[in-house]
Amino acid sequence: MTTSLFMPSYTALPLDTIRRIVDYASLADRRTALQLVLVSRQVKEWADVNLYSTVELYLEPQIASFHQTVEKPFSNTKDFFAATVRSLSVSFNQGNGRVPRILLACPNIEDFTMYIIHGNASTERTGVVLNAISDLEYSLHTLRPMRVQTQLYHCFRNPLQKFYNTLFQNMTHLALLDDWEYWTRWSDDFCFLPALTHLCLDLRVGAKGLGQGDGWRVSDCVWRILKTCRSLRVCILRLLFDPYPDTTKNMLLRMMQEREEVDGRLVFMREANVFGNTIARSFQKGFLWSFGEKMAFEQQQKRLSQKDSLRRSQHPQRINPRMMERNITRDSRVD
């Protein structure tokens, strides 16, 4: 015998108070939210909003299930997801056409994370893959998120140029998860993103460390970005798989100093956990951006203080001779 939860036909609490309780409980724990949808139709509507405000689809069964849900032939289904989903994290398999349809069903997302699962060389140019990428491009043009974390190179060779007036039009926060060998090719394209204020770039180093030639390429790209993106407040370099992060940091700083003074907006961070969905959540919850803002502020304040101290040492305060004479007279007075 099965039991079901139900809401009494009468209650001493007003509906807005019950709504607050449901919101608090469903946001605090997903399992609780799944139980709340069984209470009543009204509570289900409230809990569903919290359940689907953040959607994470990393595995193929999750993608297939959610795709089936958004494609249900009910008149209000698409309206619900369009109005409800605000944060979407998804993995795109180049041979799968479900993700583009999911993106079309969620046009109002504010946080967007996408990982590209690219196939082997024998399947990269097949008709199925090309059609899926074409559908993905179309669906991405319909989105206007403010915060984006994504890999794009394996689908689009010049993504900043391709999406600057659509996907990236309103974007203020961008984390590129592509390898540095790719994003260094786009150093002149970041200026196409006028709303960009926060940027994070992945720098996968490896066991051998970053060579001098590669270091010059990375430092030149970062220097160009900071030079051309004046609205940028923070630029984070995430050092991944780097056994000698201090060596890498010092080398890049030295190379940039040969051009001019190092920009205080540049922040280095060593990322210890690079697997799982913790990276996406660190972006969505703002942890990484808060860290970058704090470090950039401290660095710029330190540089301002150093400049002020240097200026004072080079130009000592001039003392008015009359004031000095007056002080001497006053000090030498005998009572």
PDB file of C-alpha atoms in Angstrom, residues 27-202:
ATOM      1  CA  LEU A  27      16.108  25.495  -2.096  1.00  0.00           C
ATOM      2  CA  ALA A  28      17.946  24.059   0.902  1.00  0.00           C
ATOM      3  CA  ASP A  29      17.656  20.411  -0.115  1.00  0.00           C
ATOM      4  CA  ARG A  30      16.766  18.862  -3.470  1.00  0.00           C
ATOM      5  CA  ARG A  31      15.422  15.661  -1.891  1.00  0.00           C
ATOM      6  CA  THR A  32      13.022  17.719   0.174  1.00  0.00           C
ATOM      7  CA  ALA A  33      11.920  19.532  -2.969  1.00  0.00           C
ATOM      8  CA  LEU A  34      11.179  16.215  -4.677  1.00  0.00           C
ATOM      9  CA  GLN A  35       8.990  15.232  -1.724  1.00  0.00           C
ATOM     10  CA  LEU A  36       7.202  18.572  -1.698  1.00  0.00           C
ATOM     11  CA  VAL A  37       5.930  18.120  -5.256  1.00  0.00           C
ATOM     12  CA  LEU A  38       3.752  15.296  -3.889  1.00  0.00           C
ATOM     13  CA  VAL A  39       1.982  17.479  -1.319  1.00  0.00           C
ATOM     14  CA  SER A  40      -0.485  19.236  -3.580  1.00  0.00           C
ATOM     15  CA  ARG A  41      -0.786  20.831  -6.990  1.00  0.00           C
ATOM     16  CA  GLN A  42      -0.150  24.295  -5.551  1.00  0.00           C
ATOM     17  CA  VAL A  43       2.934  23.235  -3.603  1.00  0.00           C
ATOM     18  CA  LYS A  44       4.185  21.353  -6.666  1.00  0.00           C
ATOM     19  CA  GLU A  45       4.032  24.543  -8.734  1.00  0.00           C
ATOM     20  CA  TRP A  46       6.056  26.400  -6.107  1.00  0.00           C
ATOM     21  CA  ALA A  47       8.618  23.621  -5.675  1.00  0.00           C
ATOM     22  CA  ASP A  48       9.012  23.101  -9.430  1.00  0.00           C
ATOM     23  CA  VAL A  49      10.181  26.681  -9.846  1.00  0.00           C
ATOM     24  CA  ASN A  50      13.045  26.017  -7.433  1.00  0.00           C
ATOM     25  CA  LEU A  51      13.753  22.550  -8.799  1.00  0.00           C
ATOM     26  CA  TYR A  52      14.171  23.795 -12.351  1.00  0.00           C
ATOM     27  CA  SER A  53      15.732  27.207 -11.745  1.00  0.00           C
ATOM     28  CA  THR A  54      19.121  25.464 -11.862  1.00  0.00           C
ATOM     29  CA  VAL A  55      19.523  22.552 -14.287  1.00  0.00           C
ATOM     30  CA  GLU A  56      22.664  20.388 -14.544  1.00  0.00           C
ATOM     31  CA  LEU A  57      22.878  17.887 -17.406  1.00  0.00           C
ATOM     32  CA  TYR A  58      26.277  16.212 -17.596  1.00  0.00           C
ATOM     33  CA  LEU A  59      25.383  12.588 -18.343  1.00  0.00           C
ATOM     34  CA  GLU A  60      23.561  11.272 -21.389  1.00  0.00           C
ATOM     35  CA  PRO A  61      20.637   9.784 -19.370  1.00  0.00           C
ATOM     36  CA  GLN A  62      20.099  13.192 -17.722  1.00  0.00           C
ATOM     37  CA  ILE A  63      20.127  14.931 -21.094  1.00  0.00           C
ATOM     38  CA  ALA A  64      17.726  12.417 -22.622  1.00  0.00           C
ATOM     39  CA  SER A  65      15.316  12.647 -19.680  1.00  0.00           C
ATOM     40  CA  PHE A  66      15.261  16.446 -19.630  1.00  0.00           C
ATOM     41  CA  HIS A  67      14.901  16.590 -23.412  1.00  0.00           C
ATOM     42  CA  GLN A  68      11.889  14.307 -23.177  1.00  0.00           C
ATOM     43  CA  THR A  69      10.419  16.565 -20.490  1.00  0.00           C
ATOM     44  CA  VAL A  70      10.791  19.813 -22.442  1.00  0.00           C
ATOM     45  CA  GLU A  71       9.393  18.166 -25.566  1.00  0.00           C
ATOM     46  CA  LYS A  72       6.184  17.002 -23.886  1.00  0.00           C
ATOM     47  CA  PRO A  73       3.148  17.984 -25.961  1.00  0.00           C
ATOM     48  CA  PHE A  74       1.582  20.218 -23.304  1.00  0.00           C
ATOM     49  CA  SER A  75       0.765  23.812 -24.107  1.00  0.00           C
ATOM     50  CA  ASN A  76       2.385  25.262 -20.979  1.00  0.00           C
ATOM     51  CA  THR A  77       5.561  23.129 -20.858  1.00  0.00           C
ATOM     52  CA  LYS A  78       7.737  25.362 -23.045  1.00  0.00           C
ATOM     53  CA  ASP A  79       6.433  28.501 -21.371  1.00  0.00           C
ATOM     54  CA  PHE A  80       7.290  27.047 -17.962  1.00  0.00           C
ATOM     55  CA  PHE A  81      10.910  26.216 -18.810  1.00  0.00           C
ATOM     56  CA  ALA A  82      11.412  29.471 -20.693  1.00  0.00           C
ATOM     57  CA  ALA A  83      10.288  31.397 -17.623  1.00  0.00           C
ATOM     58  CA  THR A  84      11.884  29.187 -14.957  1.00  0.00           C
ATOM     59  CA  VAL A  85      15.346  27.953 -15.976  1.00  0.00           C
ATOM     60  CA  ARG A  86      17.918  30.574 -15.028  1.00  0.00           C
ATOM     61  CA  SER A  87      21.082  28.474 -14.771  1.00  0.00           C
ATOM     62  CA  LEU A  88      21.949  25.675 -17.199  1.00  0.00           C
ATOM     63  CA  SER A  89      25.013  23.420 -17.239  1.00  0.00           C
ATOM     64  CA  VAL A  90      25.230  20.875 -20.035  1.00  0.00           C
ATOM     65  CA  SER A  91      27.631  18.576 -21.866  1.00  0.00           C
ATOM     66  CA  PHE A  92      27.373  18.613 -25.648  1.00  0.00           C
ATOM     67  CA  ASN A  93      28.242  15.447 -27.523  1.00  0.00           C
ATOM     68  CA  GLN A  94      28.886  16.328 -31.141  1.00  0.00           C
ATOM     69  CA  GLY A  95      26.871  13.373 -32.313  1.00  0.00           C
ATOM     70  CA  ASN A  96      23.812  14.233 -30.209  1.00  0.00           C
ATOM     71  CA  GLY A  97      21.098  16.613 -31.358  1.00  0.00           C
ATOM     72  CA  ARG A  98      19.201  16.880 -28.049  1.00  0.00           C
ATOM     73  CA  VAL A  99      21.201  19.713 -26.484  1.00  0.00           C
ATOM     74  CA  PRO A 100      20.310  22.328 -29.147  1.00  0.00           C
ATOM     75  CA  ARG A 101      16.601  21.647 -28.582  1.00  0.00           C
ATOM     76  CA  ILE A 102      17.087  21.995 -24.819  1.00  0.00           C
ATOM     77  CA  LEU A 103      18.785  25.366 -25.348  1.00  0.00           C
ATOM     78  CA  LEU A 104      15.896  26.544 -27.513  1.00  0.00           C
ATOM     79  CA  ALA A 105      13.507  25.640 -24.684  1.00  0.00           C
ATOM     80  CA  CYS A 106      15.509  27.717 -22.153  1.00  0.00           C
ATOM     81  CA  PRO A 107      16.114  31.085 -23.866  1.00  0.00           C
ATOM     82  CA  ASN A 108      16.200  33.204 -20.705  1.00  0.00           C
ATOM     83  CA  ILE A 109      19.086  31.616 -18.829  1.00  0.00           C
ATOM     84  CA  GLU A 110      21.464  33.960 -17.007  1.00  0.00           C
ATOM     85  CA  ASP A 111      24.206  31.424 -16.152  1.00  0.00           C
ATOM     86  CA  PHE A 112      25.360  29.100 -18.922  1.00  0.00           C
ATOM     87  CA  THR A 113      27.973  26.351 -18.709  1.00  0.00           C
ATOM     88  CA  MET A 114      28.763  24.026 -21.621  1.00  0.00           C
ATOM     89  CA  TYR A 115      31.393  21.330 -22.015  1.00  0.00           C
ATOM     90  CA  ILE A 116      32.202  19.973 -25.471  1.00  0.00           C
ATOM     91  CA  ILE A 117      32.690  16.219 -25.786  1.00  0.00           C
ATOM     92  CA  HIS A 118      34.452  15.913 -29.132  1.00  0.00           C
ATOM     93  CA  GLY A 119      34.760  12.613 -30.933  1.00  0.00           C
ATOM     94  CA  ASN A 120      37.735  11.019 -32.628  1.00  0.00           C
ATOM     95  CA  ALA A 121      39.101  12.187 -35.957  1.00  0.00           C
ATOM     96  CA  SER A 122      37.127   9.590 -37.940  1.00  0.00           C
ATOM     97  CA  THR A 123      33.765  10.959 -36.779  1.00  0.00           C
ATOM     98  CA  GLU A 124      34.475  14.710 -36.615  1.00  0.00           C
ATOM     99  CA  ARG A 125      33.278  15.575 -40.135  1.00  0.00           C
ATOM    100  CA  THR A 126      30.356  13.177 -40.544  1.00  0.00           C
ATOM    101  CA  GLY A 127      26.962  14.481 -41.565  1.00  0.00           C
ATOM    102  CA  VAL A 128      25.461  13.739 -38.150  1.00  0.00           C
ATOM    103  CA  VAL A 129      28.162  15.729 -36.366  1.00  0.00           C
ATOM    104  CA  LEU A 130      27.986  18.656 -38.786  1.00  0.00           C
ATOM    105  CA  ASN A 131      24.210  18.831 -38.447  1.00  0.00           C
ATOM    106  CA  ALA A 132      24.430  18.735 -34.647  1.00  0.00           C
ATOM    107  CA  ILE A 133      27.010  21.550 -34.637  1.00  0.00           C
ATOM    108  CA  SER A 134      24.890  23.596 -37.030  1.00  0.00           C
ATOM    109  CA  ASP A 135      21.879  23.138 -34.742  1.00  0.00           C
ATOM    110  CA  LEU A 136      24.022  24.077 -31.749  1.00  0.00           C
ATOM    111  CA  GLU A 137      25.165  27.292 -33.430  1.00  0.00           C
ATOM    112  CA  TYR A 138      21.574  28.244 -34.211  1.00  0.00           C
ATOM    113  CA  SER A 139      20.441  27.610 -30.636  1.00  0.00           C
ATOM    114  CA  LEU A 140      23.389  29.521 -29.128  1.00  0.00           C
ATOM    115  CA  HIS A 141      22.441  32.583 -31.157  1.00  0.00           C
ATOM    116  CA  THR A 142      19.105  32.658 -29.290  1.00  0.00           C
ATOM    117  CA  LEU A 143      20.692  32.931 -25.818  1.00  0.00           C
ATOM    118  CA  ARG A 144      21.636  36.146 -24.001  1.00  0.00           C
ATOM    119  CA  PRO A 145      23.230  35.010 -20.709  1.00  0.00           C
ATOM    120  CA  MET A 146      25.185  37.319 -18.435  1.00  0.00           C
ATOM    121  CA  ARG A 147      27.651  34.700 -17.185  1.00  0.00           C
ATOM    122  CA  VAL A 148      29.175  32.083 -19.497  1.00  0.00           C
ATOM    123  CA  GLN A 149      31.539  29.176 -18.805  1.00  0.00           C
ATOM    124  CA  THR A 150      32.262  27.201 -21.937  1.00  0.00           C
ATOM    125  CA  GLN A 151      34.483  25.318 -24.336  1.00  0.00           C
ATOM    126  CA  LEU A 152      33.951  26.322 -27.942  1.00  0.00           C
ATOM    127  CA  TYR A 153      37.012  25.714 -30.102  1.00  0.00           C
ATOM    128  CA  HIS A 154      36.240  22.136 -31.092  1.00  0.00           C
ATOM    129  CA  CYS A 155      32.983  23.338 -32.638  1.00  0.00           C
ATOM    130  CA  PHE A 156      33.778  26.908 -33.706  1.00  0.00           C
ATOM    131  CA  ARG A 157      37.167  28.219 -34.806  1.00  0.00           C
ATOM    132  CA  ASN A 158      36.515  31.920 -34.047  1.00  0.00           C
ATOM    133  CA  PRO A 159      33.730  31.888 -31.438  1.00  0.00           C
ATOM    134  CA  LEU A 160      34.219  35.444 -30.131  1.00  0.00           C
ATOM    135  CA  GLN A 161      33.676  36.875 -33.596  1.00  0.00           C
ATOM    136  CA  LYS A 162      30.825  34.488 -34.362  1.00  0.00           C
ATOM    137  CA  PHE A 163      28.754  35.140 -31.221  1.00  0.00           C
ATOM    138  CA  TYR A 164      29.788  38.640 -30.082  1.00  0.00           C
ATOM    139  CA  ASN A 165      26.413  40.195 -30.955  1.00  0.00           C
ATOM    140  CA  THR A 166      24.245  37.261 -29.823  1.00  0.00           C
ATOM    141  CA  LEU A 167      25.438  34.796 -27.162  1.00  0.00           C
ATOM    142  CA  PHE A 168      28.051  37.237 -25.820  1.00  0.00           C
ATOM    143  CA  GLN A 169      26.079  40.451 -26.288  1.00  0.00           C
ATOM    144  CA  ASN A 170      25.033  40.961 -22.650  1.00  0.00           C
ATOM    145  CA  MET A 171      27.772  38.837 -21.099  1.00  0.00           C
ATOM    146  CA  THR A 172      29.702  40.376 -18.217  1.00  0.00           C
ATOM    147  CA  HIS A 173      31.473  37.247 -16.919  1.00  0.00           C
ATOM    148  CA  LEU A 174      33.281  34.818 -19.234  1.00  0.00           C
ATOM    149  CA  ALA A 175      35.294  31.725 -18.314  1.00  0.00           C
ATOM    150  CA  LEU A 176      36.943  30.046 -21.293  1.00  0.00           C
ATOM    151  CA  LEU A 177      37.610  26.384 -20.539  1.00  0.00           C
ATOM    152  CA  ASP A 178      39.499  25.824 -23.791  1.00  0.00           C
ATOM    153  CA  ASP A 179      43.227  25.072 -23.748  1.00  0.00           C
ATOM    154  CA  TRP A 180      45.549  28.077 -23.964  1.00  0.00           C
ATOM    155  CA  GLU A 181      46.705  26.948 -27.411  1.00  0.00           C
ATOM    156  CA  TYR A 182      43.231  27.948 -28.613  1.00  0.00           C
ATOM    157  CA  TRP A 183      42.303  31.110 -26.692  1.00  0.00           C
ATOM    158  CA  THR A 184      45.665  32.717 -27.441  1.00  0.00           C
ATOM    159  CA  ARG A 185      44.542  32.770 -31.086  1.00  0.00           C
ATOM    160  CA  TRP A 186      41.681  35.092 -30.151  1.00  0.00           C
ATOM    161  CA  SER A 187      43.675  37.826 -28.380  1.00  0.00           C
ATOM    162  CA  ASP A 188      42.443  40.512 -30.796  1.00  0.00           C
ATOM    163  CA  ASP A 189      38.802  39.407 -30.562  1.00  0.00           C
ATOM    164  CA  PHE A 190      38.115  40.095 -26.876  1.00  0.00           C
ATOM    165  CA  CYS A 191      37.597  43.770 -27.702  1.00  0.00           C
ATOM    166  CA  PHE A 192      34.367  42.717 -29.449  1.00  0.00           C
ATOM    167  CA  LEU A 193      32.857  42.090 -25.984  1.00  0.00           C
ATOM    168  CA  PRO A 194      32.029  45.578 -24.660  1.00  0.00           C
ATOM    169  CA  ALA A 195      30.030  44.369 -21.637  1.00  0.00           C
ATOM    170  CA  LEU A 196      32.819  42.081 -20.390  1.00  0.00           C
ATOM    171  CA  THR A 197      34.001  42.919 -16.866  1.00  0.00           C
ATOM    172  CA  HIS A 198      35.270  39.544 -15.575  1.00  0.00           C
ATOM    173  CA  LEU A 199      37.388  37.070 -17.546  1.00  0.00           C
ATOM    174  CA  CYS A 200      38.873  33.713 -16.550  1.00  0.00           C
ATOM    175  CA  LEU A 201      41.281  31.786 -18.769  1.00  0.00           C
ATOM    176  CA  ASP A 202      42.437  28.208 -18.224  1.00  0.00           C
TER     177      ASP A 202
END
